[in-house]
Amino acid sequence: MADLTTIAAVKSYAGVTGSGDDSQISAIISAVSSLIAGQIGHDYEGNAVTAEFHTAPFSGSIILRKPAESITAVRVSGSTLAAAGYRLSDGRLLTRLASGLPTVWSGSSVIEVDYLTVSAVPVDLELAAREIGAFVLKQSSLPGGGSRLGLSAQANGDTGSADYFVQALKQLPVSRMALRNHRPFA
């Protein structure tokens, strides 16, 4: 899982100048990155997806489950389409073409798509991770050393803390917009 932001960015956003909390901030960034990836269904590792299956849609387009950087192959009922037989738009919308124009997939088709996922973190997600990281850092530095978010419990899979965390991050303005923009089927 790739981290969506850096220690320096979170420290700057949170107004932290010392380096004594760097290991805690690093753990926060990893937790935040994992939770965002879970919310949007993509980890920005740039992995290859082989044979993502779809049934023929009623239109000439299908929505890929993860944002694609490039299409490796599109097979319709086992036959590979030529590169001129499809177009990728906005990283997720795959449209079938005939003579360069959108066309409907055959009703009984099974569509297999091979593609390379996007590895560059979008700016709004990096800003959301920075905002959430700063929020968590401030919450985990309560008087007496306590943490409302129970970050260490959350890192160990405590679903109660994770649920609280997800609800809290949905209230932050940048993260709320970024999650809406990047959810596959929002």
PDB file of C-alpha atoms in Angstrom:
ATOM      1  CA  MET A   1       0.000   0.000   0.000  1.00  0.00           C
ATOM      2  CA  ALA A   2       1.487   3.317  -1.077  1.00  0.00           C
ATOM      3  CA  ASP A   3       1.319   6.211   1.374  1.00  0.00           C
ATOM      4  CA  LEU A   4      -0.850   8.999  -0.016  1.00  0.00           C
ATOM      5  CA  THR A   5       1.073  11.834   1.633  1.00  0.00           C
ATOM      6  CA  THR A   6       4.344  12.564   3.416  1.00  0.00           C
ATOM      7  CA  ILE A   7       5.407  13.213   7.006  1.00  0.00           C
ATOM      8  CA  ALA A   8       6.533  16.727   6.071  1.00  0.00           C
ATOM      9  CA  ALA A   9       3.163  17.553   4.469  1.00  0.00           C
ATOM     10  CA  VAL A  10       1.168  16.367   7.500  1.00  0.00           C
ATOM     11  CA  LYS A  11       3.478  18.200   9.913  1.00  0.00           C
ATOM     12  CA  SER A  12       3.156  21.400   7.920  1.00  0.00           C
ATOM     13  CA  TYR A  13      -0.643  21.118   7.770  1.00  0.00           C
ATOM     14  CA  ALA A  14      -0.868  20.326  11.506  1.00  0.00           C
ATOM     15  CA  GLY A  15       1.602  23.064  12.489  1.00  0.00           C
ATOM     16  CA  VAL A  16       4.104  20.608  13.990  1.00  0.00           C
ATOM     17  CA  THR A  17       7.747  21.701  13.805  1.00  0.00           C
ATOM     18  CA  GLY A  18       9.669  19.144  15.870  1.00  0.00           C
ATOM     19  CA  SER A  19      10.726  15.686  14.733  1.00  0.00           C
ATOM     20  CA  GLY A  20       9.888  13.839  17.952  1.00  0.00           C
ATOM     21  CA  ASP A  21       6.545  12.618  16.621  1.00  0.00           C
ATOM     22  CA  ASP A  22       7.766  11.440  13.192  1.00  0.00           C
ATOM     23  CA  SER A  23       7.292   7.734  13.940  1.00  0.00           C
ATOM     24  CA  GLN A  24       3.726   8.369  15.182  1.00  0.00           C
ATOM     25  CA  ILE A  25       2.998  10.543  12.136  1.00  0.00           C
ATOM     26  CA  SER A  26       4.357   7.812   9.841  1.00  0.00           C
ATOM     27  CA  ALA A  27       1.996   5.284  11.481  1.00  0.00           C
ATOM     28  CA  ILE A  28      -0.895   7.742  11.096  1.00  0.00           C
ATOM     29  CA  ILE A  29      -0.110   8.230   7.397  1.00  0.00           C
ATOM     30  CA  SER A  30      -0.058   4.467   6.806  1.00  0.00           C
ATOM     31  CA  ALA A  31      -3.378   4.012   8.631  1.00  0.00           C
ATOM     32  CA  VAL A  32      -4.961   6.948   6.785  1.00  0.00           C
ATOM     33  CA  SER A  33      -3.704   5.678   3.406  1.00  0.00           C
ATOM     34  CA  SER A  34      -5.095   2.199   4.093  1.00  0.00           C
ATOM     35  CA  LEU A  35      -8.484   3.515   5.153  1.00  0.00           C
ATOM     36  CA  ILE A  36      -8.764   5.828   2.139  1.00  0.00           C
ATOM     37  CA  ALA A  37      -7.794   2.950  -0.163  1.00  0.00           C
ATOM     38  CA  GLY A  38     -10.514   0.861   1.474  1.00  0.00           C
ATOM     39  CA  GLN A  39     -13.067   3.613   0.945  1.00  0.00           C
ATOM     40  CA  ILE A  40     -12.253   4.203  -2.732  1.00  0.00           C
ATOM     41  CA  GLY A  41     -11.209   0.684  -3.732  1.00  0.00           C
ATOM     42  CA  HIS A  42      -7.783   1.597  -5.108  1.00  0.00           C
ATOM     43  CA  ASP A  43      -4.311   1.668  -3.562  1.00  0.00           C
ATOM     44  CA  TYR A  44      -2.295   3.585  -6.211  1.00  0.00           C
ATOM     45  CA  GLU A  45       0.370   0.889  -6.427  1.00  0.00           C
ATOM     46  CA  GLY A  46       0.155   0.754 -10.247  1.00  0.00           C
ATOM     47  CA  ASN A  47      -0.687  -2.961 -10.373  1.00  0.00           C
ATOM     48  CA  ALA A  48      -1.710  -4.947 -13.434  1.00  0.00           C
ATOM     49  CA  VAL A  49      -5.310  -6.186 -13.472  1.00  0.00           C
ATOM     50  CA  THR A  50      -5.836  -9.314 -15.519  1.00  0.00           C
ATOM     51  CA  ALA A  51      -9.259 -10.420 -16.725  1.00  0.00           C
ATOM     52  CA  GLU A  52     -11.637  -8.095 -14.925  1.00  0.00           C
ATOM     53  CA  PHE A  53     -14.957  -9.617 -16.027  1.00  0.00           C
ATOM     54  CA  HIS A  54     -18.062  -7.674 -17.041  1.00  0.00           C
ATOM     55  CA  THR A  55     -21.270  -8.764 -18.677  1.00  0.00           C
ATOM     56  CA  ALA A  56     -22.461  -6.800 -21.679  1.00  0.00           C
ATOM     57  CA  PRO A  57     -24.032  -3.514 -20.564  1.00  0.00           C
ATOM     58  CA  PHE A  58     -27.109  -1.985 -22.151  1.00  0.00           C
ATOM     59  CA  SER A  59     -24.943   0.838 -23.444  1.00  0.00           C
ATOM     60  CA  GLY A  60     -21.646   0.968 -25.252  1.00  0.00           C
ATOM     61  CA  SER A  61     -19.637   1.634 -22.077  1.00  0.00           C
ATOM     62  CA  ILE A  62     -18.511  -0.225 -18.971  1.00  0.00           C
ATOM     63  CA  ILE A  63     -17.029   1.196 -15.785  1.00  0.00           C
ATOM     64  CA  LEU A  64     -13.764  -0.361 -14.656  1.00  0.00           C
ATOM     65  CA  ARG A  65     -13.478  -1.169 -10.959  1.00  0.00           C
ATOM     66  CA  LYS A  66     -10.165   0.701 -10.577  1.00  0.00           C
ATOM     67  CA  PRO A  67      -8.816   3.719 -12.458  1.00  0.00           C
ATOM     68  CA  ALA A  68      -6.779   2.559 -15.453  1.00  0.00           C
ATOM     69  CA  GLU A  69      -3.572   4.129 -16.713  1.00  0.00           C
ATOM     70  CA  SER A  70      -3.608   2.018 -19.868  1.00  0.00           C
ATOM     71  CA  ILE A  71      -5.533  -0.887 -21.367  1.00  0.00           C
ATOM     72  CA  THR A  72      -3.517  -3.998 -22.155  1.00  0.00           C
ATOM     73  CA  ALA A  73      -6.292  -6.018 -23.818  1.00  0.00           C
ATOM     74  CA  VAL A  74     -10.054  -6.185 -24.211  1.00  0.00           C
ATOM     75  CA  ARG A  75     -11.606  -9.555 -25.015  1.00  0.00           C
ATOM     76  CA  VAL A  76     -15.246  -9.955 -25.958  1.00  0.00           C
ATOM     77  CA  SER A  77     -16.473 -13.556 -25.586  1.00  0.00           C
ATOM     78  CA  GLY A  78     -12.858 -14.687 -25.942  1.00  0.00           C
ATOM     79  CA  SER A  79     -11.967 -12.650 -29.053  1.00  0.00           C
ATOM     80  CA  THR A  80      -9.472  -9.805 -28.581  1.00  0.00           C
ATOM     81  CA  LEU A  81     -10.596  -6.413 -29.865  1.00  0.00           C
ATOM     82  CA  ALA A  82      -8.206  -4.278 -31.884  1.00  0.00           C
ATOM     83  CA  ALA A  83      -7.055  -1.088 -30.137  1.00  0.00           C
ATOM     84  CA  ALA A  84      -9.333   0.882 -32.483  1.00  0.00           C
ATOM     85  CA  GLY A  85     -12.314  -1.104 -31.140  1.00  0.00           C
ATOM     86  CA  TYR A  86     -12.441   0.657 -27.762  1.00  0.00           C
ATOM     87  CA  ARG A  87     -11.592   3.923 -25.996  1.00  0.00           C
ATOM     88  CA  LEU A  88     -10.723   4.656 -22.363  1.00  0.00           C
ATOM     89  CA  SER A  89     -12.100   7.909 -20.919  1.00  0.00           C
ATOM     90  CA  ASP A  90     -11.487   9.420 -17.475  1.00  0.00           C
ATOM     91  CA  GLY A  91      -9.507   6.349 -16.434  1.00  0.00           C
ATOM     92  CA  ARG A  92     -12.606   4.233 -15.770  1.00  0.00           C
ATOM     93  CA  LEU A  93     -15.039   4.462 -18.677  1.00  0.00           C
ATOM     94  CA  LEU A  94     -14.354   1.912 -21.423  1.00  0.00           C
ATOM     95  CA  THR A  95     -16.426   2.482 -24.560  1.00  0.00           C
ATOM     96  CA  ARG A  96     -16.786   0.084 -27.476  1.00  0.00           C
ATOM     97  CA  LEU A  97     -16.296   1.679 -30.893  1.00  0.00           C
ATOM     98  CA  ALA A  98     -17.282   0.758 -34.416  1.00  0.00           C
ATOM     99  CA  SER A  99     -15.755   2.918 -37.139  1.00  0.00           C
ATOM    100  CA  GLY A 100     -14.617   5.299 -34.413  1.00  0.00           C
ATOM    101  CA  LEU A 101     -18.146   5.801 -33.020  1.00  0.00           C
ATOM    102  CA  PRO A 102     -19.590   4.407 -29.759  1.00  0.00           C
ATOM    103  CA  THR A 103     -21.614   1.233 -30.220  1.00  0.00           C
ATOM    104  CA  VAL A 104     -23.530  -1.198 -27.990  1.00  0.00           C
ATOM    105  CA  TRP A 105     -21.863  -4.426 -26.816  1.00  0.00           C
ATOM    106  CA  SER A 106     -23.583  -7.619 -27.967  1.00  0.00           C
ATOM    107  CA  GLY A 107     -26.159  -8.735 -25.376  1.00  0.00           C
ATOM    108  CA  SER A 108     -24.613 -12.146 -24.701  1.00  0.00           C
ATOM    109  CA  SER A 109     -21.006 -10.949 -24.467  1.00  0.00           C
ATOM    110  CA  VAL A 110     -18.642 -11.512 -21.569  1.00  0.00           C
ATOM    111  CA  ILE A 111     -16.090  -8.713 -21.549  1.00  0.00           C
ATOM    112  CA  GLU A 112     -12.620  -9.276 -20.082  1.00  0.00           C
ATOM    113  CA  VAL A 113     -10.349  -6.276 -19.591  1.00  0.00           C
ATOM    114  CA  ASP A 114      -6.622  -6.326 -18.782  1.00  0.00           C
ATOM    115  CA  TYR A 115      -5.174  -2.999 -17.662  1.00  0.00           C
ATOM    116  CA  LEU A 116      -2.508  -1.248 -15.632  1.00  0.00           C
ATOM    117  CA  THR A 117      -3.929   0.731 -12.727  1.00  0.00           C
ATOM    118  CA  VAL A 118      -3.038   4.354 -12.094  1.00  0.00           C
ATOM    119  CA  SER A 119      -0.054   4.832  -9.778  1.00  0.00           C
ATOM    120  CA  ALA A 120       0.038   8.634  -9.470  1.00  0.00           C
ATOM    121  CA  VAL A 121      -1.945   9.806  -6.452  1.00  0.00           C
ATOM    122  CA  PRO A 122      -4.467  12.494  -7.486  1.00  0.00           C
ATOM    123  CA  VAL A 123      -3.837  15.869  -5.856  1.00  0.00           C
ATOM    124  CA  ASP A 124      -7.207  15.936  -4.083  1.00  0.00           C
ATOM    125  CA  LEU A 125      -6.541  12.543  -2.456  1.00  0.00           C
ATOM    126  CA  GLU A 126      -3.081  13.673  -1.329  1.00  0.00           C
ATOM    127  CA  LEU A 127      -4.675  16.785   0.193  1.00  0.00           C
ATOM    128  CA  ALA A 128      -7.362  14.638   1.842  1.00  0.00           C
ATOM    129  CA  ALA A 129      -4.715  12.325   3.332  1.00  0.00           C
ATOM    130  CA  ARG A 130      -2.823  15.382   4.610  1.00  0.00           C
ATOM    131  CA  GLU A 131      -5.992  16.837   6.142  1.00  0.00           C
ATOM    132  CA  ILE A 132      -6.984  13.536   7.760  1.00  0.00           C
ATOM    133  CA  GLY A 133      -3.425  12.898   8.994  1.00  0.00           C
ATOM    134  CA  ALA A 134      -3.320  16.313  10.662  1.00  0.00           C
ATOM    135  CA  PHE A 135      -6.763  15.719  12.193  1.00  0.00           C
ATOM    136  CA  VAL A 136      -5.711  12.337  13.585  1.00  0.00           C
ATOM    137  CA  LEU A 137      -2.411  13.763  14.856  1.00  0.00           C
ATOM    138  CA  LYS A 138      -4.262  16.486  16.744  1.00  0.00           C
ATOM    139  CA  GLN A 139      -6.805  13.974  18.120  1.00  0.00           C
ATOM    140  CA  SER A 140      -4.090  11.562  19.214  1.00  0.00           C
ATOM    141  CA  SER A 141      -2.297  14.312  21.148  1.00  0.00           C
ATOM    142  CA  LEU A 142      -4.977  14.954  23.769  1.00  0.00           C
ATOM    143  CA  PRO A 143      -3.959  16.074  27.271  1.00  0.00           C
ATOM    144  CA  GLY A 144      -2.788  13.064  29.271  1.00  0.00           C
ATOM    145  CA  GLY A 145      -1.635  11.229  26.151  1.00  0.00           C
ATOM    146  CA  GLY A 146      -5.067   9.773  25.387  1.00  0.00           C
ATOM    147  CA  SER A 147      -6.558   9.342  21.953  1.00  0.00           C
ATOM    148  CA  ARG A 148     -10.223   9.610  21.050  1.00  0.00           C
ATOM    149  CA  LEU A 149      -9.547   7.636  17.884  1.00  0.00           C
ATOM    150  CA  GLY A 150      -7.642   4.808  19.513  1.00  0.00           C
ATOM    151  CA  LEU A 151      -5.153   4.804  16.655  1.00  0.00           C
ATOM    152  CA  SER A 152      -3.163   1.826  17.926  1.00  0.00           C
ATOM    153  CA  ALA A 153      -6.359  -0.202  18.452  1.00  0.00           C
ATOM    154  CA  GLN A 154      -7.479   0.782  14.978  1.00  0.00           C
ATOM    155  CA  ALA A 155      -4.196  -0.338  13.440  1.00  0.00           C
ATOM    156  CA  ASN A 156      -4.866  -3.725  15.049  1.00  0.00           C
ATOM    157  CA  GLY A 157      -8.294  -3.999  13.422  1.00  0.00           C
ATOM    158  CA  ASP A 158     -10.593  -2.671  16.158  1.00  0.00           C
ATOM    159  CA  THR A 159     -13.707  -2.082  14.064  1.00  0.00           C
ATOM    160  CA  GLY A 160     -15.287   0.271  16.620  1.00  0.00           C
ATOM    161  CA  SER A 161     -12.365   2.680  16.383  1.00  0.00           C
ATOM    162  CA  ALA A 162     -12.198   2.255  12.596  1.00  0.00           C
ATOM    163  CA  ASP A 163     -15.921   3.065  12.282  1.00  0.00           C
ATOM    164  CA  TYR A 164     -15.456   6.210  14.361  1.00  0.00           C
ATOM    165  CA  PHE A 165     -12.445   7.168  12.267  1.00  0.00           C
ATOM    166  CA  VAL A 166     -14.300   6.694   8.954  1.00  0.00           C
ATOM    167  CA  GLN A 167     -17.235   8.773  10.218  1.00  0.00           C
ATOM    168  CA  ALA A 168     -14.853  11.507  11.401  1.00  0.00           C
ATOM    169  CA  LEU A 169     -12.951  11.701   8.122  1.00  0.00           C
ATOM    170  CA  LYS A 170     -16.197  12.028   6.165  1.00  0.00           C
ATOM    171  CA  GLN A 171     -16.819  15.293   8.038  1.00  0.00           C
ATOM    172  CA  LEU A 172     -13.573  16.951   6.933  1.00  0.00           C
ATOM    173  CA  PRO A 173     -14.250  19.175   3.895  1.00  0.00           C
ATOM    174  CA  VAL A 174     -11.388  18.173   1.567  1.00  0.00           C
ATOM    175  CA  SER A 175     -11.606  14.482   2.394  1.00  0.00           C
ATOM    176  CA  ARG A 176     -15.396  14.462   1.982  1.00  0.00           C
ATOM    177  CA  MET A 177     -15.109  15.889  -1.552  1.00  0.00           C
ATOM    178  CA  ALA A 178     -12.177  13.644  -2.487  1.00  0.00           C
ATOM    179  CA  LEU A 179     -13.991  10.511  -1.322  1.00  0.00           C
ATOM    180  CA  ARG A 180     -17.055  11.502  -3.346  1.00  0.00           C
ATOM    181  CA  ASN A 181     -14.928  12.087  -6.437  1.00  0.00           C
ATOM    182  CA  HIS A 182     -13.013   8.815  -6.210  1.00  0.00           C
ATOM    183  CA  ARG A 183     -15.582   6.296  -5.029  1.00  0.00           C
ATOM    184  CA  PRO A 184     -16.125   3.872  -7.906  1.00  0.00           C
ATOM    185  CA  PHE A 185     -19.923   3.920  -7.788  1.00  0.00           C
ATOM    186  CA  ALA A 186     -20.760   6.987  -5.704  1.00  0.00           C
TER     187      ALA A 186
END
